């Protein structure tokens, strides 16, 4: 392996590591926010029931499957 290749692989390693660190710290901040908003308990209840039913304003309930749940929760956390 010549110098150029080793430089490149090291910089790539560093980049992926720093990205991982960023995502971890971001995740911690999110979790802290969600704990305050009570979202974690909400997510846990969803996990246990396997689905989320939301009462609509007209009394009808909508069923969300597990795939849609995460998207729904992300929207919720932004508005609160």
Tab-separated table of C-alpha atoms in Angstrom:
chain	number	residue	atom	x	y	z
A	1	UNK	CA	0.000	0.000	0.000
A	2	UNK	CA	1.473	3.357	-0.956
A	3	UNK	CA	1.238	6.600	1.056
A	4	UNK	CA	-1.705	8.015	-0.887
A	5	UNK	CA	-3.849	4.953	-0.207
A	6	UNK	CA	-3.013	4.862	3.485
A	7	UNK	CA	-3.805	8.595	3.836
A	8	UNK	CA	-7.117	8.056	2.101
A	9	UNK	CA	-8.148	5.080	4.231
A	10	UNK	CA	-7.214	6.916	7.448
A	11	UNK	CA	-9.206	9.994	6.521
A	12	UNK	CA	-12.192	7.813	5.625
A	13	UNK	CA	-11.923	6.024	8.974
A	14	UNK	CA	-11.784	9.311	10.832
A	15	UNK	CA	-14.760	10.629	8.888
A	16	UNK	CA	-16.931	7.598	9.633
A	17	UNK	CA	-15.928	7.713	13.294
A	18	UNK	CA	-16.800	11.396	13.634
A	19	UNK	CA	-20.125	10.782	11.889
A	20	UNK	CA	-20.885	7.980	14.331
A	21	UNK	CA	-20.017	10.239	17.250
A	22	UNK	CA	-22.273	12.974	15.909
A	23	UNK	CA	-25.183	10.587	15.474
A	24	UNK	CA	-24.686	9.210	18.982
A	25	UNK	CA	-24.644	12.663	20.587
A	26	UNK	CA	-27.658	13.693	18.495
A	27	UNK	CA	-29.455	10.552	19.628
A	28	UNK	CA	-28.715	11.344	23.275
A	29	UNK	CA	-30.106	14.856	22.896
A	30	UNK	CA	-33.233	13.492	21.218
A	31	UNK	CA	-33.745	10.923	23.957
A	32	UNK	CA	-33.416	13.610	26.606
A	33	UNK	CA	-35.990	15.783	24.815
A	34	UNK	CA	-38.320	12.828	24.380
A	35	UNK	CA	-38.042	11.883	28.062
A	36	UNK	CA	-39.201	15.369	28.996
A	37	UNK	CA	-42.092	15.210	26.536
A	38	UNK	CA	-43.107	11.748	27.724
A	39	UNK	CA	-42.567	10.333	24.253
A	40	UNK	CA	-40.480	7.383	25.468
A	41	UNK	CA	-43.321	6.057	27.620
A	42	UNK	CA	-45.577	6.619	24.623
A	43	UNK	CA	-43.239	4.648	22.347
A	44	UNK	CA	-42.984	1.852	24.907
A	45	UNK	CA	-46.767	1.544	25.061
A	46	UNK	CA	-46.868	1.402	21.252
A	47	UNK	CA	-44.203	-1.301	21.237
A	48	UNK	CA	-46.151	-3.383	23.732
A	49	UNK	CA	-49.501	-3.063	21.956
A	50	UNK	CA	-47.893	-3.467	18.503
A	51	UNK	CA	-50.042	-0.741	16.974
A	52	UNK	CA	-51.094	2.800	17.655
A	53	UNK	CA	-54.686	3.916	17.603
A	54	UNK	CA	-55.318	7.625	17.599
A	55	UNK	CA	-58.728	9.020	18.325
A	56	UNK	CA	-59.705	11.417	15.574
A	57	UNK	CA	-61.642	14.625	16.243
A	58	UNK	CA	-64.798	12.960	14.879
A	59	UNK	CA	-64.345	9.951	17.182
A	60	UNK	CA	-63.043	7.604	14.527
A	61	UNK	CA	-59.803	5.831	15.380
A	62	UNK	CA	-57.010	5.346	12.870
A	63	UNK	CA	-54.708	2.331	13.036
A	64	UNK	CA	-51.007	2.840	12.375
A	65	UNK	CA	-48.730	-0.105	11.741
A	66	UNK	CA	-45.195	-0.291	13.185
A	67	UNK	CA	-43.581	1.201	10.060
A	68	UNK	CA	-45.770	4.275	10.135
A	69	UNK	CA	-45.474	4.714	13.878
A	70	UNK	CA	-41.957	6.123	13.788
A	71	UNK	CA	-42.908	8.708	11.186
A	72	UNK	CA	-45.960	9.691	13.211
A	73	UNK	CA	-43.931	10.103	16.393
A	74	UNK	CA	-41.289	12.235	14.644
A	75	UNK	CA	-44.008	14.645	13.499
A	76	UNK	CA	-45.424	14.706	17.026
A	77	UNK	CA	-42.108	15.553	18.678
A	78	UNK	CA	-41.489	18.506	16.350
A	79	UNK	CA	-44.835	20.142	17.145
A	80	UNK	CA	-44.495	19.821	20.929
